[in-house]
Amino acid sequence: MVGHEKRQERLERRLLQQIRHQAAAPNLPRLVGWLAEVLDGHVTLTNSDGWPLAASSKAAHEVLATAADEISRLAAGELKSAVLDERALKARLLAIGPEAPHAVLATARTEPYPPQAAKAVSHVADVLTLLLPTLNREHAWHQVHEAAAEVHVAILQLLMSGQATFARRAAASLAPGALDDTVRVYIVDCSTGDRHYTAEIIQQEIRNPSPPGVTMPTPEPALIDGALLVPCPAYDNHLIVVAPADNEPSAQGSESVDATLRRVTAALDDHYLGVSEAAALAHTPDAYRDATRALSVAQHLPERAWQYNSHAQITAVIDQEEAFHWAEAFLQPLINASRAERDDLFTTVRLALAFPTTKVAKVLDVHRNTVTSRFKKAAELLQLDLSDVQACAVLDLALQIDATDPVGRRKNSYQAEARLQEMLSTPSAKAWAEMTLAPLNQDDRNLRRTLRVWFAHNASADCAATELGIHPQTVRGHLRSAERLLQRTLLAGASGGHDLIIALFIAGDIPTPPRVCGIPHQGFFDRFLDPSAETHLPPAG
């Protein structure tokens, strides 16, 4: 008798300890696992639809499979409890909660239940009666939050697909007047941290700023101060924020979205922030690319934040009128496509030049084969070999110029086109090229030569190593050093080097033009490169 009382006392102490743990941090698997340990058996907890909420082991559902009919009856409210006593299964089933439909706690042993085990099952059922309503509310809240996140992702994908009008209509259902005409795109790299937690902090801080380190995440599924916060569909560690470009502190005295994001990034370890310049809502894909470029710089800076600066790009130092004419003529085959196809081609190619195919597919919410097909179509229309990184660099330049055109000049007419070589031969362009490449001089190794040879071999470290007479790992080491000095990404994707290819071409390090698909001498591209050639292009259509 004394031994029984001591066992019961120990069991009650352990149960009390479990109740305290559950009150502080509800955890159904831990509670179910504890009960299975006490019983030396198996335990499952299913919701009113029969879906598992927790199980003590993978085998628990198999062991209790023969009790499925009784569990269904308890869930429907036909029974409050049931006992099964078979040779290999001795089960106890209890309906949880006062009203049907019920969750069901099911336990199984191979031996009869001693009194203390039976009491443990009953006590745990009582704890679950108190615990489940809270967990159900939390689960419902998470479902609402996840649904809102999916809506936000869908709105972003509309923006990235060039459907700004539809995106704005969808956003208006969440917040009137959302998505301003002019926006900035922010990318927060959460590194190895919890992206959901960072999102909660950002939403809380935008709503109610607090001193650094003092945050109480209580996210709401809505647009805050016109800012669209989206878990990036392509990169699991990225958060994307699309906010009004002229976002100012609200009337309540809170800081701007820009200042909040910079402060939150600074307060969180291993977080980085890339910021685009102001862009028209219709140009969100370009702003996203610019924010990505800024993010690659931020990852090399102690402050871990950077804003893209178009004034440091080649497009800022060349003659704009000539550049617009050249870009329009260069991109004319894409411009001449049907309106629906043209928009898809431009949007897809802009992103595909910067990101892997699978990532572009997720951002645009299309199949990766669709991305590949559009990219190939663009290559055919432009007669460019877009497997060549140098050809991609020139196309990227044309698209950058096209994106900076303030009046959208796509007139489907050919004018006296400026030649690329003429356009890039000005003193200002040469000064830009030397300024861009100058950081490489900080390293005693000839990193500039390594880059030139690497690009000449289409970003192949193995081929570059053969020509340079060094090991491929040495080539990669040179490239990593160049990344750090130039504050851009090279090895993770060739798009980080497009501007460098143009700079090396201007400086004379790359003397030959990008190769042209099937037309190596008098192709479409060559007509725009050679300033001495007279070109008479056919009219549009």
XYZ file of C-alpha atoms in Angstrom:
541
model
C 0.000 0.000 0.000
C 2.789 2.404 0.930
C 4.619 1.644 -2.326
C 1.473 2.289 -4.337
C 0.932 5.646 -2.626
C 4.523 6.689 -3.333
C 4.194 5.752 -7.007
C 0.951 7.707 -7.211
C 2.591 10.702 -5.529
C 5.517 10.616 -7.964
C 3.108 10.376 -10.888
C 1.110 13.357 -9.661
C 4.290 15.407 -9.219
C 5.366 14.593 -12.752
C 1.898 15.430 -14.047
C 1.981 18.775 -12.221
C 5.354 19.460 -13.800
C 3.902 18.693 -17.224
C 0.974 21.046 -16.581
C 3.414 23.833 -15.704
C 5.398 23.180 -18.876
C 2.243 23.206 -20.985
C 1.046 26.456 -19.406
C 4.361 28.130 -20.216
C 4.770 26.654 -23.723
C 2.002 24.366 -25.041
C 3.483 21.320 -26.760
C 1.170 18.454 -27.627
C 3.875 15.999 -28.784
C 5.715 16.452 -25.480
C 2.564 15.801 -23.431
C 1.579 12.774 -25.518
C 5.119 11.416 -25.369
C 5.163 11.778 -21.606
C 1.891 9.871 -21.252
C 3.204 7.065 -23.494
C 6.276 6.827 -21.259
C 4.094 6.593 -18.131
C 1.931 3.908 -19.732
C 4.798 2.081 -21.389
C 2.568 2.024 -24.446
C 1.340 4.065 -27.400
C -0.679 7.295 -27.486
C -2.338 9.290 -30.288
C -4.339 12.504 -30.327
C -6.561 13.182 -33.332
C -8.778 16.132 -34.128
C -12.515 15.952 -34.791
C -11.858 15.109 -38.484
C -9.560 12.235 -37.594
C -6.371 14.054 -38.560
C -3.404 13.426 -36.233
C -2.484 16.221 -33.857
C 0.241 14.279 -32.043
C 1.509 10.730 -31.659
C 4.028 9.144 -29.312
C 5.720 7.312 -32.209
C 5.324 6.429 -35.863
C 3.982 3.032 -34.836
C 1.251 4.483 -32.566
C -1.273 5.042 -35.392
C -0.678 1.522 -36.732
C -1.170 -0.012 -33.286
C -4.444 1.889 -32.805
C -5.693 1.347 -36.374
C -8.122 -1.361 -35.196
C -9.800 1.235 -32.970
C -10.549 3.572 -35.896
C -14.308 2.946 -35.860
C -14.621 3.658 -32.125
C -12.450 6.780 -32.489
C -14.820 8.046 -35.209
C -17.837 7.441 -32.946
C -16.192 9.378 -30.111
C -15.314 12.221 -32.463
C -18.951 12.422 -33.597
C -20.205 12.566 -30.024
C -21.882 9.137 -29.970
C -19.667 8.046 -27.067
C -17.693 9.871 -24.385
C -15.233 7.032 -23.801
C -14.533 3.483 -24.898
C -12.416 0.537 -23.761
C -11.052 -2.163 -26.059
C -9.668 -5.302 -24.464
C -8.254 -7.669 -27.038
C -5.358 -10.083 -26.792
C -2.734 -7.811 -28.392
C -4.439 -4.486 -27.719
C -5.807 -2.952 -24.572
C -6.957 0.527 -25.537
C -8.655 3.397 -23.762
C -10.314 6.129 -25.806
C -11.549 9.456 -24.421
C -13.419 12.286 -26.143
C -11.846 15.674 -25.383
C -14.045 18.660 -24.621
C -17.695 19.081 -23.619
C -19.187 19.550 -27.091
C -19.108 17.473 -30.266
C -17.314 17.104 -32.536
C -14.439 16.039 -30.293
C -10.737 15.494 -30.458
C -9.929 11.969 -29.279
C -7.160 10.785 -26.975
C -6.323 7.114 -27.641
C -3.915 4.979 -25.611
C -2.775 1.388 -26.056
C -0.901 -1.142 -23.922
C -0.250 -4.862 -24.152
C -0.974 -5.322 -20.427
C -3.976 -4.259 -18.290
C -3.976 -0.681 -16.962
C -2.899 -0.330 -13.323
C -4.882 2.279 -11.342
C -2.163 4.957 -11.575
C -1.956 4.520 -15.368
C -5.729 4.869 -15.715
C -5.615 8.039 -13.607
C -2.771 9.433 -15.756
C -4.902 8.988 -18.890
C -7.837 10.736 -17.236
C -5.675 13.621 -15.964
C -4.056 14.182 -19.358
C -7.527 14.251 -20.938
C -8.474 17.001 -18.463
C -5.339 18.974 -19.384
C -6.145 18.613 -23.092
C -9.699 19.861 -22.485
C -8.179 23.121 -21.230
C -5.318 23.235 -23.702
C -6.910 22.424 -27.066
C -9.215 25.486 -27.374
C -6.176 27.755 -27.022
C -4.181 25.715 -29.523
C -7.115 25.646 -31.923
C -7.367 29.432 -31.827
C -3.637 29.691 -32.417
C -3.893 27.209 -35.282
C -6.770 29.166 -36.818
C -4.747 32.373 -36.494
C -1.792 30.740 -38.252
C -4.089 29.554 -41.030
C -5.371 33.106 -41.539
C -1.824 34.436 -41.447
C -0.619 31.853 -43.985
C -3.565 32.613 -46.259
C -2.743 36.331 -46.081
C 0.897 35.562 -46.896
C -0.254 33.608 -49.959
C -2.329 36.610 -51.066
C 0.711 38.863 -50.621
C 2.820 36.478 -52.708
C 0.141 36.448 -55.426
C 0.119 40.270 -55.489
C 3.920 40.321 -55.793
C 3.785 37.804 -58.632
C 1.292 40.033 -60.454
C 3.701 42.952 -60.055
C 6.654 40.881 -61.230
C 4.631 39.738 -64.255
C 3.997 43.333 -65.283
C 0.344 43.321 -64.211
C 0.497 46.347 -61.941
C -3.179 47.266 -62.407
C -4.399 43.844 -61.274
C -1.920 43.832 -58.409
C -3.216 47.176 -57.187
C -6.820 45.969 -57.321
C -5.913 42.884 -55.299
C -3.999 44.962 -52.753
C -6.901 47.379 -52.369
C -8.912 44.572 -50.772
C -6.326 44.464 -47.979
C -5.711 48.185 -47.571
C -7.365 51.073 -49.448
C -4.910 53.044 -51.563
C -2.206 50.395 -51.298
C 0.676 50.201 -53.786
C 1.590 53.760 -54.667
C 2.466 54.881 -58.195
C 6.116 55.070 -57.180
C 7.660 52.435 -54.922
C 10.898 51.121 -53.506
C 11.670 47.438 -53.209
C 13.506 46.183 -50.128
C 14.990 42.713 -49.755
C 15.790 41.507 -46.248
C 18.159 38.534 -46.189
C 17.453 36.657 -42.957
C 20.502 34.417 -43.530
C 20.058 31.298 -41.421
C 17.522 32.929 -39.123
C 13.781 32.386 -38.865
C 12.158 34.337 -41.689
C 8.730 34.159 -40.061
C 10.067 35.655 -36.843
C 11.806 38.458 -38.755
C 8.550 39.177 -40.599
C 6.698 39.408 -37.291
C 9.259 41.866 -35.946
C 9.090 44.016 -39.088
C 5.300 44.171 -39.022
C 5.249 44.963 -35.317
C 7.936 47.644 -35.676
C 6.228 49.315 -38.635
C 3.008 49.385 -36.633
C 4.436 50.365 -33.269
C 8.178 51.163 -33.132
C 9.972 50.229 -29.934
C 13.541 50.567 -28.696
C 16.012 48.105 -30.271
C 15.690 44.669 -28.738
C 12.196 45.302 -27.344
C 9.723 43.603 -29.668
C 6.445 41.793 -29.163
C 5.592 40.184 -32.503
C 1.863 40.286 -33.147
C 1.563 40.203 -36.953
C -1.665 41.058 -38.703
C -2.534 39.954 -42.233
C -2.749 43.419 -43.783
C -0.699 46.022 -45.588
C 0.907 48.407 -43.107
C 1.510 52.021 -44.120
C 1.006 50.894 -47.726
C 3.940 48.456 -47.467
C 3.503 44.971 -48.918
C 5.540 42.441 -46.902
C 6.039 39.173 -48.785
C 7.946 35.959 -48.026
C 9.994 35.590 -51.200
C 8.608 32.691 -53.264
C 12.059 31.946 -54.717
C 14.489 32.333 -51.802
C 13.512 30.844 -48.437
C 15.725 33.276 -46.514
C 14.441 36.462 -48.187
C 11.632 38.849 -47.273
C 10.482 41.361 -49.878
C 8.920 44.697 -48.973
C 7.304 46.907 -51.607
C 6.699 50.312 -50.028
C 5.735 53.792 -51.259
C 8.894 55.582 -52.373
C 7.948 58.745 -50.498
C 6.970 56.888 -47.326
C 7.157 59.343 -44.454
C 6.609 58.969 -40.720
C 2.912 58.624 -39.915
C 0.873 61.145 -37.999
C 1.409 59.111 -34.824
C 5.093 59.971 -34.957
C 6.383 56.593 -36.112
C 9.406 56.406 -38.358
C 9.327 55.652 -42.067
C 9.285 52.101 -43.413
C 12.794 52.695 -44.764
C 14.161 53.739 -41.364
C 12.368 50.858 -39.641
C 13.809 48.237 -41.979
C 17.309 49.626 -41.579
C 16.961 49.656 -37.783
C 15.553 46.124 -37.596
C 18.293 44.808 -39.892
C 20.968 46.426 -37.749
C 19.459 44.944 -34.570
C 19.349 41.359 -35.904
C 22.538 39.383 -36.376
C 23.274 37.928 -39.820
C 20.599 40.025 -41.520
C 21.230 42.130 -44.640
C 19.166 44.750 -46.471
C 19.174 45.675 -50.151
C 17.209 48.748 -51.257
C 16.227 49.835 -54.750
C 15.864 53.373 -55.974
C 12.398 54.808 -56.494
C 10.654 53.176 -59.445
C 7.267 53.281 -61.107
C 4.991 50.510 -59.865
C 5.016 49.022 -63.368
C 8.795 48.706 -63.118
C 8.742 46.606 -59.939
C 10.733 43.784 -61.650
C 13.558 46.244 -62.368
C 13.425 47.573 -58.806
C 13.579 43.997 -57.526
C 16.715 43.357 -59.563
C 18.264 46.592 -58.293
C 17.473 45.634 -54.693
C 19.138 42.275 -55.308
C 22.245 44.034 -56.602
C 22.242 46.265 -53.548
C 21.889 43.208 -51.328
C 25.033 41.692 -52.839
C 26.883 44.889 -51.846
C 25.352 44.934 -48.353
C 26.712 41.441 -47.710
C 30.240 42.885 -47.913
C 29.630 45.931 -45.695
C 29.827 46.234 -41.900
C 26.521 48.140 -41.770
C 24.829 45.261 -43.690
C 22.566 47.606 -45.686
C 22.942 49.305 -49.051
C 20.796 51.229 -51.530
C 21.269 50.757 -55.246
C 22.818 53.780 -56.907
C 22.033 54.182 -60.600
C 24.413 57.144 -60.775
C 27.294 54.690 -60.400
C 26.107 52.670 -63.427
C 27.161 53.004 -67.048
C 23.659 54.199 -67.964
C 24.311 57.395 -65.977
C 27.401 58.458 -67.947
C 26.462 57.777 -71.563
C 24.436 60.082 -73.785
C 20.817 59.291 -72.921
C 19.320 60.208 -76.285
C 21.786 58.028 -78.177
C 21.420 55.264 -75.619
C 17.618 55.201 -75.918
C 17.831 55.050 -79.711
C 20.399 52.240 -79.585
C 18.461 50.236 -77.014
C 15.200 50.661 -78.929
C 16.795 49.458 -82.159
C 18.589 46.597 -80.409
C 15.414 45.421 -78.684
C 13.189 46.011 -81.722
C 12.566 42.293 -82.404
C 11.102 41.971 -78.900
C 9.170 45.216 -79.229
C 7.618 43.995 -82.485
C 6.144 40.913 -80.825
C 2.437 40.882 -80.024
C 1.555 42.877 -76.914
C 0.870 39.861 -74.698
C 4.017 38.049 -75.852
C 6.115 41.238 -75.678
C 5.308 41.911 -72.033
C 6.020 38.297 -71.076
C 9.306 38.280 -72.986
C 10.571 41.534 -71.483
C 9.622 40.576 -67.929
C 11.022 37.056 -68.168
C 14.274 38.031 -69.871
C 14.972 40.822 -67.358
C 14.702 38.341 -64.493
C 16.307 35.384 -66.288
C 19.461 37.430 -66.875
C 19.814 37.856 -63.116
C 18.411 34.696 -61.516
C 18.348 30.921 -62.119
C 15.448 29.573 -64.152
C 13.803 27.835 -61.196
C 13.875 31.051 -59.153
C 12.378 33.098 -61.996
C 9.615 30.512 -62.362
C 8.690 30.855 -58.690
C 8.739 34.646 -58.783
C 6.515 34.734 -61.884
C 4.389 31.745 -60.801
C 4.950 29.872 -64.056
C 6.575 26.544 -64.904
C 10.339 26.577 -65.355
C 9.852 25.245 -68.901
C 7.847 28.382 -69.650
C 10.765 30.529 -68.515
C 13.180 28.513 -70.665
C 10.861 28.721 -73.675
C 10.497 32.503 -73.386
C 14.253 32.968 -72.986
C 14.922 30.842 -76.080
C 12.274 32.793 -77.994
C 13.983 36.068 -77.086
C 17.345 34.666 -78.193
C 15.869 33.648 -81.555
C 14.226 37.016 -82.119
C 17.368 38.935 -81.201
C 19.671 36.470 -83.011
C 21.827 36.364 -79.892
C 23.588 33.391 -78.335
C 22.253 33.879 -74.805
C 24.286 30.966 -73.511
C 27.225 33.381 -73.869
C 27.701 35.561 -70.780
C 29.096 38.398 -72.909
C 26.018 38.439 -75.140
C 23.863 38.468 -72.005
C 25.835 41.449 -70.720
C 25.033 43.520 -73.828
C 21.365 42.516 -73.708
C 21.324 43.411 -70.005
C 22.747 46.847 -70.875
C 20.003 47.399 -73.455
C 17.331 46.441 -70.926
C 18.846 48.717 -68.265
C 18.734 51.633 -70.701
C 15.174 50.746 -71.705
C 14.132 50.703 -68.026
C 15.507 54.222 -67.447
C 13.508 55.721 -70.315
C 11.100 58.122 -68.559
C 8.657 58.346 -71.464
C 8.528 54.755 -72.732
C 9.730 55.346 -76.270
C 8.841 51.998 -77.782
C 7.451 53.518 -80.960
C 8.118 50.572 -83.280
C 10.066 52.902 -85.548
C 13.721 52.879 -86.524
C 15.689 56.076 -86.185
C 19.353 56.854 -86.815
C 20.697 54.385 -84.280
C 23.707 55.245 -82.186
C 26.379 52.554 -82.403
C 27.310 50.744 -79.227
C 31.017 51.231 -79.804
C 30.587 54.971 -80.340
C 28.359 55.237 -77.308
C 30.906 53.508 -75.079
C 33.955 55.369 -76.412
C 33.348 58.698 -74.703
C 35.723 60.030 -72.007
C 32.989 59.719 -69.395
C 32.389 56.057 -70.271
C 36.116 55.315 -70.114
C 36.365 57.082 -66.751
C 33.446 54.982 -65.476
C 35.126 51.780 -66.634
C 38.400 52.584 -64.883
C 36.560 53.621 -61.715
C 34.577 50.371 -61.750
C 37.688 48.226 -62.192
C 39.994 50.275 -59.926
C 39.335 48.277 -56.701
C 40.999 45.271 -58.353
C 44.321 47.113 -58.127
C 44.269 46.686 -54.331
C 45.291 43.047 -54.840
C 48.845 42.223 -55.963
C 47.583 39.382 -58.127
C 46.390 40.291 -61.613
C 42.689 39.863 -60.847
C 41.735 41.941 -63.876
C 43.444 39.440 -66.173
C 41.706 36.561 -64.385
C 38.338 38.218 -64.908
C 39.068 38.898 -68.572
C 40.067 35.279 -69.252
C 37.186 33.916 -67.134
C 34.625 35.941 -69.095
C 36.334 35.044 -72.388
C 35.754 31.384 -71.492
C 32.091 32.021 -70.654
C 32.636 32.048 -66.868
C 34.325 28.637 -66.831
C 36.953 28.405 -64.093
C 38.386 25.191 -65.570
C 38.911 26.682 -69.045
C 40.292 29.913 -67.599
C 42.706 27.929 -65.439
C 44.028 26.083 -68.506
C 44.790 29.325 -70.331
C 46.286 30.977 -67.247
C 48.325 27.919 -66.298
C 46.974 27.778 -62.749
C 44.651 25.491 -60.792
C 40.855 26.034 -61.120
C 40.673 26.543 -57.356
C 43.179 29.379 -57.722
C 40.923 30.956 -60.335
C 37.996 30.689 -57.941
C 40.129 32.205 -55.188
C 40.887 35.166 -57.462
C 37.181 35.542 -58.198
C 36.257 35.477 -54.514
C 38.805 38.223 -53.892
C 37.337 40.207 -56.794
C 33.867 39.765 -55.320
C 35.028 41.249 -52.044
C 36.853 44.178 -53.678
C 34.120 44.945 -56.206
C 31.283 44.241 -53.721
C 29.319 42.065 -56.088
C 28.530 38.397 -56.617
C 30.339 36.559 -59.427
C 30.587 32.851 -58.631
C 26.935 32.443 -57.606
C 25.716 33.790 -60.942
C 27.143 35.482 -64.000
C 24.690 38.412 -63.804
C 26.898 39.978 -61.146
C 29.541 40.378 -63.830
C 27.505 41.961 -66.619
C 28.619 45.487 -65.740
C 32.204 44.250 -65.417
C 32.075 42.822 -68.939
C 30.979 46.217 -70.253
C 33.726 47.927 -68.229
C 36.374 45.512 -69.545
C 35.081 46.028 -73.091
C 35.322 49.824 -72.742
C 38.827 49.514 -71.271
C 39.960 47.349 -74.176
C 40.506 44.195 -72.114
C 37.753 42.436 -74.089
C 38.401 43.359 -77.750
C 35.808 41.124 -79.421
C 32.021 41.516 -79.364
C 29.664 38.876 -77.958
C 29.086 35.946 -80.296
C 25.901 35.926 -82.335
C 23.742 32.832 -82.709
C 24.373 31.428 -86.212
C 25.516 34.761 -87.726
C 29.090 35.335 -86.550
C 30.061 38.166 -88.903
C 27.107 40.174 -90.166
C 24.439 39.352 -87.604
C 21.994 41.676 -85.935
C 24.363 42.621 -83.116
C 27.316 43.421 -85.405
C 25.325 46.070 -87.214
C 25.015 47.975 -83.964
C 28.634 47.502 -82.952
C 30.433 48.699 -86.095
C 30.128 52.505 -86.415
C 31.304 52.440 -90.034
C 28.588 50.093 -91.272
C 25.548 51.565 -92.978
C 22.450 49.811 -91.787
C 19.080 49.920 -93.507
C 16.666 47.993 -91.357
C 13.207 47.021 -92.567
C 10.201 48.900 -91.261
C 8.273 47.508 -88.305
C 5.661 44.865 -88.955
